[in-house]
mmCIF file of C-alpha atoms in Angstrom:
data_model
loop_
_atom_site.group_PDB
_atom_site.id
_atom_site.type_symbol
_atom_site.label_atom_id
_atom_site.label_comp_id
_atom_site.label_asym_id
_atom_site.label_seq_id
_atom_site.Cartn_x
_atom_site.Cartn_y
_atom_site.Cartn_z
ATOM 1 C CA MET A 546 53.194 -101.754 -151.553
ATOM 2 C CA GLY A 547 56.394 -101.824 -152.849
ATOM 3 C CA ASP A 548 58.436 -99.253 -154.397
ATOM 4 C CA HIS A 549 57.280 -95.466 -156.031
ATOM 5 C CA GLY A 550 59.186 -93.044 -157.221
ATOM 6 C CA PHE A 551 58.729 -89.306 -156.533
ATOM 7 C CA VAL A 552 60.688 -85.918 -156.754
ATOM 8 C CA TYR A 553 60.508 -82.635 -154.143
ATOM 9 C CA ASN A 554 60.883 -79.086 -154.580
ATOM 10 C CA GLY A 555 60.907 -78.306 -151.398
ATOM 11 C CA SER A 556 57.339 -77.726 -150.981
ATOM 12 C CA THR A 557 55.772 -80.209 -153.245
ATOM 13 C CA TYR A 558 56.803 -84.141 -153.971
ATOM 14 C CA THR A 559 55.224 -85.753 -157.218
ATOM 15 C CA SER A 560 55.038 -89.194 -157.131
ATOM 16 C CA LEU A 561 57.031 -90.826 -159.934
ATOM 17 C CA ASN A 562 54.789 -93.387 -161.858
ATOM 18 C CA VAL A 563 54.954 -95.004 -164.872
ATOM 19 C CA PRO A 564 52.007 -96.246 -166.792
ATOM 20 C CA GLY A 565 52.221 -99.780 -168.098
ATOM 21 C CA ALA A 566 54.118 -100.031 -165.255
ATOM 22 C CA THR A 567 53.977 -103.534 -162.824
ATOM 23 C CA ALA A 568 52.437 -101.823 -159.400
ATOM 24 C CA GLY A 569 55.190 -100.768 -156.945
ATOM 25 C CA THR A 570 57.979 -101.027 -158.918
ATOM 26 C CA THR A 571 58.996 -97.405 -160.199
ATOM 27 C CA ASP A 572 61.793 -96.202 -158.823
ATOM 28 C CA ALA A 573 63.568 -92.759 -159.438
ATOM 29 C CA TYR A 574 67.457 -92.170 -158.813
ATOM 30 C CA SER A 575 68.869 -89.411 -160.669
ATOM 31 C CA ILE A 576 67.401 -85.437 -161.312
ATOM 32 C CA ASN A 577 68.773 -82.785 -163.412
ATOM 33 C CA ASP A 578 69.485 -79.210 -163.948
ATOM 34 C CA SER A 579 66.159 -78.901 -166.235
ATOM 35 C CA GLY A 580 63.565 -81.366 -164.177
ATOM 36 C CA GLN A 581 64.586 -84.523 -166.120
ATOM 37 C CA VAL A 582 63.971 -87.605 -164.143
ATOM 38 C CA ALA A 583 66.167 -91.628 -164.663
ATOM 39 C CA GLY A 584 64.980 -94.691 -162.530
ATOM 40 C CA ILE A 585 63.403 -97.865 -164.344
ATOM 41 C CA TYR A 586 60.640 -99.679 -163.787
ATOM 42 C CA LYS A 587 59.609 -103.538 -164.197
ATOM 43 C CA ASP A 588 56.809 -104.658 -166.159
ATOM 44 C CA ALA A 589 55.955 -108.425 -167.784
ATOM 45 C CA ASN A 590 58.486 -107.938 -169.971
ATOM 46 C CA GLY A 591 61.292 -107.534 -167.130
ATOM 47 C CA THR A 592 63.113 -104.122 -165.856
ATOM 48 C CA HIS A 593 63.074 -101.444 -167.988
ATOM 49 C CA GLY A 594 65.067 -97.589 -167.416
ATOM 50 C CA PHE A 595 63.070 -94.171 -168.229
ATOM 51 C CA VAL A 596 63.187 -90.543 -168.225
ATOM 52 C CA TYR A 597 60.252 -88.285 -167.291
ATOM 53 C CA ASN A 598 60.759 -84.496 -167.825
ATOM 54 C CA GLY A 599 57.807 -82.412 -167.594
ATOM 55 C CA GLY A 600 55.038 -85.536 -167.369
ATOM 56 C CA SER A 601 55.974 -87.491 -170.487
ATOM 57 C CA TYR A 602 57.708 -90.554 -169.783
ATOM 58 C CA THR A 603 60.430 -92.048 -172.095
ATOM 59 C CA THR A 604 61.070 -95.815 -172.034
ATOM 60 C CA ILE A 605 64.945 -96.384 -172.137
ATOM 61 C CA ASN A 606 66.403 -100.163 -173.307
ATOM 62 C CA ASP A 607 69.809 -100.741 -174.300
ATOM 63 C CA PRO A 608 70.427 -102.394 -177.812
ATOM 64 C CA ASN A 609 71.968 -105.416 -176.112
ATOM 65 C CA ALA A 610 70.208 -105.895 -173.060
ATOM 66 C CA THR A 611 68.235 -109.375 -172.851
ATOM 67 C CA ASN A 612 67.516 -109.498 -169.054
ATOM 68 C CA GLY A 613 67.081 -106.053 -168.112
ATOM 69 C CA THR A 614 67.999 -102.206 -168.481
ATOM 70 C CA TYR A 615 68.945 -100.142 -165.441
ATOM 71 C CA LEU A 616 69.315 -95.826 -165.173
ATOM 72 C CA LEU A 617 71.218 -94.586 -162.098
ATOM 73 C CA GLY A 618 72.363 -91.312 -163.626
ATOM 74 C CA ILE A 619 71.161 -88.657 -165.957
ATOM 75 C CA GLY A 620 73.251 -85.114 -167.379
ATOM 76 C CA ASN A 621 71.836 -81.116 -167.783
ATOM 77 C CA ASN A 622 72.026 -82.669 -171.342
ATOM 78 C CA GLY A 623 69.714 -85.407 -170.887
ATOM 79 C CA GLU A 624 72.516 -88.363 -171.041
ATOM 80 C CA VAL A 625 72.096 -91.124 -169.122
ATOM 81 C CA VAL A 626 73.799 -93.742 -167.522
ATOM 82 C CA GLY A 627 73.244 -96.894 -165.966
ATOM 83 C CA TYR A 628 74.246 -100.916 -166.980
ATOM 84 C CA TYR A 629 72.163 -103.487 -168.652
ATOM 85 C CA ARG A 630 71.952 -106.805 -168.291
ATOM 86 C CA ASP A 631 72.246 -110.019 -170.339
ATOM 87 C CA GLY A 632 74.103 -113.657 -171.134
ATOM 88 C CA ILE A 633 77.003 -113.007 -171.609
ATOM 89 C CA GLY A 634 80.018 -113.429 -168.304
ATOM 90 C CA TYR A 635 78.590 -112.242 -165.366
ATOM 91 C CA GLY A 636 75.741 -110.317 -167.261
ATOM 92 C CA TYR A 637 76.495 -107.105 -165.868
ATOM 93 C CA HIS A 638 77.321 -104.534 -168.558
ATOM 94 C CA GLY A 639 78.126 -100.433 -167.391
ATOM 95 C CA PHE A 640 76.398 -98.365 -170.769
ATOM 96 C CA THR A 641 75.234 -94.708 -171.539
ATOM 97 C CA GLU A 642 73.098 -92.869 -174.719
ATOM 98 C CA ILE A 643 73.033 -90.142 -176.083
ATOM 99 C CA GLY A 644 71.514 -88.896 -178.325
ATOM 100 C CA GLY A 645 69.982 -92.222 -179.165
ATOM 101 C CA VAL A 646 73.786 -93.728 -179.137
ATOM 102 C CA TYR A 647 74.543 -96.628 -176.623
ATOM 103 C CA THR A 648 78.728 -96.304 -175.351
ATOM 104 C CA ALA A 649 79.981 -99.626 -173.454
ATOM 105 C CA LEU A 650 81.196 -99.688 -170.432
ATOM 106 C CA GLU A 651 83.323 -101.226 -169.246
ATOM 107 C CA ALA A 652 86.768 -101.110 -166.772
ATOM 108 C CA PRO A 653 89.802 -102.652 -167.832
ATOM 109 C CA GLY A 654 90.219 -106.103 -165.382
ATOM 110 C CA ALA A 655 86.738 -105.662 -164.525
ATOM 111 C CA GLN A 656 83.765 -109.295 -164.333
ATOM 112 C CA THR A 657 81.143 -106.573 -164.147
ATOM 113 C CA THR A 658 81.355 -102.523 -164.944
ATOM 114 C CA TYR A 659 77.671 -100.080 -163.318
ATOM 115 C CA GLY A 660 77.316 -97.018 -164.372
ATOM 116 C CA THR A 661 75.775 -94.456 -161.962
ATOM 117 C CA THR A 662 76.371 -90.961 -163.014
ATOM 118 C CA ILE A 663 77.831 -88.474 -165.931
ATOM 119 C CA THR A 664 78.446 -84.975 -165.587
ATOM 120 C CA ALA A 665 77.985 -82.072 -167.465
ATOM 121 C CA ASN A 666 81.395 -81.955 -168.885
ATOM 122 C CA GLY A 667 81.148 -85.653 -169.391
ATOM 123 C CA LYS A 668 82.699 -87.067 -167.044
ATOM 124 C CA ILE A 669 81.289 -90.799 -166.107
ATOM 125 C CA ALA A 670 81.104 -92.239 -162.842
ATOM 126 C CA GLY A 671 80.447 -95.790 -161.778
ATOM 127 C CA TRP A 672 81.285 -99.003 -159.642
ATOM 128 C CA TYR A 673 83.059 -102.110 -160.891
ATOM 129 C CA TYR A 674 83.247 -105.958 -159.487
ATOM 130 C CA ASP A 675 87.044 -107.082 -160.532
ATOM 131 C CA GLY A 676 86.725 -110.768 -159.114
ATOM 132 C CA THR A 677 87.386 -110.014 -155.705
ATOM 133 C CA LYS A 678 86.442 -107.022 -154.591
ATOM 134 C CA ASP A 679 83.568 -103.690 -156.293
ATOM 135 C CA VAL A 680 86.054 -101.039 -156.756
ATOM 136 C CA GLY A 681 84.845 -97.030 -157.809
ATOM 137 C CA PHE A 682 85.799 -95.533 -161.236
ATOM 138 C CA VAL A 683 85.989 -91.900 -162.860
ATOM 139 C CA ASN A 684 85.422 -92.835 -166.885
ATOM 140 C CA SER A 685 87.613 -89.182 -168.503
ATOM 141 C CA GLY A 686 87.349 -89.206 -171.830
ATOM 142 C CA GLY A 687 87.716 -92.790 -171.883
ATOM 143 C CA THR A 688 90.325 -93.442 -169.542
ATOM 144 C CA TYR A 689 89.573 -95.225 -166.223
ATOM 145 C CA THR A 690 90.839 -94.102 -162.844
ATOM 146 C CA SER A 691 89.846 -96.222 -159.780
ATOM 147 C CA TYR A 692 88.935 -95.971 -155.806
ATOM 148 C CA VAL A 693 88.950 -97.844 -152.951
ATOM 149 C CA GLU A 694 88.190 -96.171 -149.900
ATOM 150 C CA PRO A 695 90.499 -97.096 -147.234
ATOM 151 C CA ASN A 696 88.404 -97.750 -144.485
ATOM 152 C CA ALA A 697 86.654 -100.917 -146.823
ATOM 153 C CA THR A 698 86.323 -104.600 -146.065
ATOM 154 C CA ASN A 699 84.310 -107.103 -146.199
ATOM 155 C CA GLY A 700 80.604 -105.768 -145.399
ATOM 156 C CA PRO A 701 77.555 -108.107 -142.709
ATOM 157 C CA ALA A 702 75.864 -109.985 -144.073
ATOM 158 C CA SER A 703 73.394 -108.575 -144.238
ATOM 159 C CA LEU A 704 75.705 -106.872 -147.436
ATOM 160 C CA ASN A 705 76.177 -110.285 -148.991
ATOM 161 C CA ASN A 706 79.753 -109.975 -146.798
ATOM 162 C CA VAL A 707 80.443 -107.495 -150.158
ATOM 163 C CA ASN A 708 83.593 -105.874 -149.821
ATOM 164 C CA ALA A 709 82.603 -102.454 -151.230
ATOM 165 C CA THR A 710 83.380 -99.661 -152.713
ATOM 166 C CA THR A 711 81.107 -97.054 -154.708
ATOM 167 C CA VAL A 712 81.230 -94.068 -156.360
ATOM 168 C CA SER A 713 77.722 -92.554 -156.699
ATOM 169 C CA GLY A 714 78.688 -88.436 -157.683
ATOM 170 C CA ILE A 715 80.447 -85.817 -159.122
ATOM 171 C CA ASN A 716 80.929 -83.017 -160.436
ATOM 172 C CA SER A 717 82.865 -80.426 -162.367
ATOM 173 C CA SER A 718 85.617 -79.477 -160.160
ATOM 174 C CA GLY A 719 86.017 -83.049 -158.993
ATOM 175 C CA GLU A 720 84.826 -83.824 -156.065
ATOM 176 C CA LEU A 721 82.941 -87.615 -155.555
ATOM 177 C CA ALA A 722 80.840 -88.836 -153.828
ATOM 178 C CA GLY A 723 79.722 -92.109 -152.372
ATOM 179 C CA TYR A 724 79.869 -95.651 -149.838
ATOM 180 C CA TYR A 725 81.380 -98.116 -149.034
ATOM 181 C CA TYR A 726 81.192 -101.572 -146.755
ATOM 182 C CA ASP A 727 82.802 -102.337 -143.724
ATOM 183 C CA ALA A 728 82.165 -104.985 -141.012
ATOM 184 C CA ALA A 729 79.873 -102.679 -139.422
ATOM 185 C CA GLY A 730 77.555 -101.701 -142.539
ATOM 186 C CA SER A 731 77.477 -99.012 -145.144
ATOM 187 C CA HIS A 732 79.193 -95.671 -144.371
ATOM 188 C CA GLY A 733 79.573 -92.789 -146.603
ATOM 189 C CA PHE A 734 82.843 -91.192 -148.267
ATOM 190 C CA ILE A 735 83.650 -87.115 -149.701
ATOM 191 C CA TYR A 736 86.810 -87.566 -151.995
ATOM 192 C CA ASN A 737 88.160 -84.407 -152.853
ATOM 193 C CA GLY A 738 92.066 -85.420 -153.269
ATOM 194 C CA GLY A 739 91.388 -87.531 -149.695
ATOM 195 C CA TYR A 740 88.411 -89.265 -148.167
ATOM 196 C CA THR A 741 85.945 -88.428 -145.934
ATOM 197 C CA THR A 742 84.404 -90.738 -143.954
ATOM 198 C CA PHE A 743 80.294 -89.058 -143.568
ATOM 199 C CA ASP A 744 77.979 -90.843 -141.432
ATOM 200 C CA VAL A 745 74.553 -88.868 -140.728
ATOM 201 C CA ALA A 746 73.403 -88.408 -137.158
ATOM 202 C CA GLY A 747 71.069 -90.096 -135.519
ATOM 203 C CA ALA A 748 71.523 -93.195 -138.161
ATOM 204 C CA ILE A 749 71.636 -96.473 -136.453
ATOM 205 C CA ALA A 750 74.759 -98.547 -136.842
ATOM 206 C CA ALA A 751 76.455 -97.815 -139.958
ATOM 207 C CA THR A 752 73.582 -96.747 -142.643
ATOM 208 C CA THR A 753 74.637 -93.909 -144.535
ATOM 209 C CA TYR A 754 74.474 -93.709 -148.672
ATOM 210 C CA ILE A 755 75.647 -90.930 -150.565
ATOM 211 C CA THR A 756 73.527 -91.286 -153.492
ATOM 212 C CA GLY A 757 73.854 -87.969 -155.266
ATOM 213 C CA LEU A 758 76.353 -84.679 -155.230
ATOM 214 C CA ASN A 759 75.923 -82.006 -157.459
ATOM 215 C CA GLN A 760 78.118 -77.873 -158.599
ATOM 216 C CA SER A 761 77.700 -76.409 -154.918
ATOM 217 C CA SER A 762 78.538 -79.834 -153.283
ATOM 218 C CA GLN A 763 75.903 -80.620 -151.364
ATOM 219 C CA LEU A 764 75.114 -83.921 -151.096
ATOM 220 C CA THR A 765 71.391 -86.269 -151.430
ATOM 221 C CA GLY A 766 71.073 -89.590 -149.225
ATOM 222 C CA ILE A 767 69.819 -92.023 -147.655
ATOM 223 C CA TYR A 768 70.009 -93.700 -143.885
ATOM 224 C CA SER A 769 67.618 -95.713 -141.380
ATOM 225 C CA ASP A 770 66.395 -94.490 -138.159
ATOM 226 C CA THR A 771 66.147 -96.232 -135.001
ATOM 227 C CA ALA A 772 62.643 -96.768 -135.646
ATOM 228 C CA GLY A 773 63.830 -98.980 -139.246
ATOM 229 C CA HIS A 774 62.612 -96.145 -141.688
ATOM 230 C CA TYR A 775 64.993 -95.553 -144.245
ATOM 231 C CA ILE A 776 64.867 -91.606 -144.827
ATOM 232 C CA GLY A 777 65.951 -88.756 -147.572
ATOM 233 C CA PHE A 778 68.630 -86.621 -146.437
ATOM 234 C CA ILE A 779 70.494 -83.278 -148.793
ATOM 235 C CA ALA A 780 73.059 -82.114 -145.877
ATOM 236 C CA THR A 781 74.637 -78.720 -147.391
ATOM 237 C CA PRO A 782 78.533 -76.769 -146.609
ATOM 238 C CA ALA A 783 78.509 -74.963 -144.298
ATOM 239 C CA ALA A 784 81.336 -72.227 -143.727
ATOM 240 C CA VAL A 785 83.374 -72.819 -140.718
ATOM 241 C CA PRO A 786 86.313 -72.900 -139.150
ATOM 242 C CA LEU A 787 89.803 -75.017 -141.055
ATOM 243 C CA PRO A 788 89.956 -77.733 -140.202
ATOM 244 C CA GLY A 789 86.653 -79.342 -139.958
ATOM 245 C CA THR A 790 83.626 -79.105 -142.034
ATOM 246 C CA ALA A 791 79.409 -78.473 -140.784
ATOM 247 C CA TRP A 792 76.779 -79.797 -142.930
ATOM 248 C CA LEU A 793 73.800 -78.888 -143.166
ATOM 249 C CA PHE A 794 70.641 -81.441 -143.459
ATOM 250 C CA GLY A 795 67.260 -81.062 -144.936
ATOM 251 C CA THR A 796 65.042 -83.024 -147.287
ATOM 252 C CA VAL A 797 65.482 -85.188 -150.304
ATOM 253 C CA LEU A 798 65.242 -84.102 -153.679
ATOM 254 C CA VAL A 799 64.777 -86.898 -155.961
ATOM 255 C CA GLY A 800 64.088 -91.155 -154.756
ATOM 256 C CA VAL A 801 62.338 -94.586 -153.919
ATOM 257 C CA THR A 802 59.718 -94.487 -151.798
ATOM 258 C CA GLY A 803 60.696 -98.450 -150.168
ATOM 259 C CA PHE A 804 64.652 -98.393 -150.376
ATOM 260 C CA SER A 805 65.572 -101.651 -148.993
ATOM 261 C CA ARG A 806 69.001 -101.851 -148.101
ATOM 262 C CA ARG A 807 70.807 -103.718 -151.205
ATOM 263 C CA LYS A 808 73.708 -102.908 -154.194
ATOM 264 C CA LEU A 809 71.408 -101.685 -156.655
ATOM 265 C CA ILE A 810 71.217 -104.512 -158.537
ATOM 266 C CA ALA A 811 68.771 -107.208 -159.394
#
C-alpha cells in the first residue's frame, strides 16, 4: 500500500522506490528528455527530494529546509525546481537547484511560493498563495507574471474550499498548462494567449488535473473514473479543421501509483 513512483517508456513500467525510504512514500512528479526523474520520498528524518538517473538515486535537500524538501520538476540540463518547508512565516518557499547552487523563489506579495517546472531556456512556473487564493506564475529572468484562470472560484469542501490556479507545465514556446478549482472540483486548462478549459471525457464530475506539458504541446495528467480510480493520461493535439482542437489520449509517462486528490503540500 501507499505511493510508489513509476516510469513508463511505451512498453514497460519501471517502479521507483528510493532505497532507505519508508515503504510506500516514493512519489515521482517529473521526467526530462534524458529520462531523469524528480520526486520526493520520506524516511525517519522527514521528506526529501530525489533525482533518479539510470538506476541511481540522488537525494536533494535545500539547505534552508527544516521540515522537508519537495522536488516537482526537472529540466533537460538536470536543473530541478520545487519548494521547501521551514518555520519562517507560512513556511513554504520555492527554490531551484542548478549544479549544486540553490536559489530561492519568492513571488512578490506571496505568503507561500511553490515551483513546479522549468524549461530549457530557464523559465520557471508554479503557484503562490497571496493571502486569499492560489495564483499561477511564470518567472522569466527574475520577473514574475501571474495567471488566474477566469473561471477559478472556491473549490468544494473536498478541496478545502480553496480558490486555486496552478501552472504545472510550460514549454519554450510560452504555452502554459495546469489546473484550477471551481465549486464542482478540478479542471485542467491550457493557456496560449487565452485560457481553454480541458476536462477528460469520461472523468467523473470535475476531476481533471494537468500535470505537465512538453515541447510538442502534449499534456500529461490525472483524472478519476466512475469506479473511483485515478488514471494517468497523455493528450496529444491532433490537426483538425478550425476552430477546434482534437486530443488523442494515451497512458501517463511518469507518476505516482496511489495518487490522492490534494495539493502537493504536506
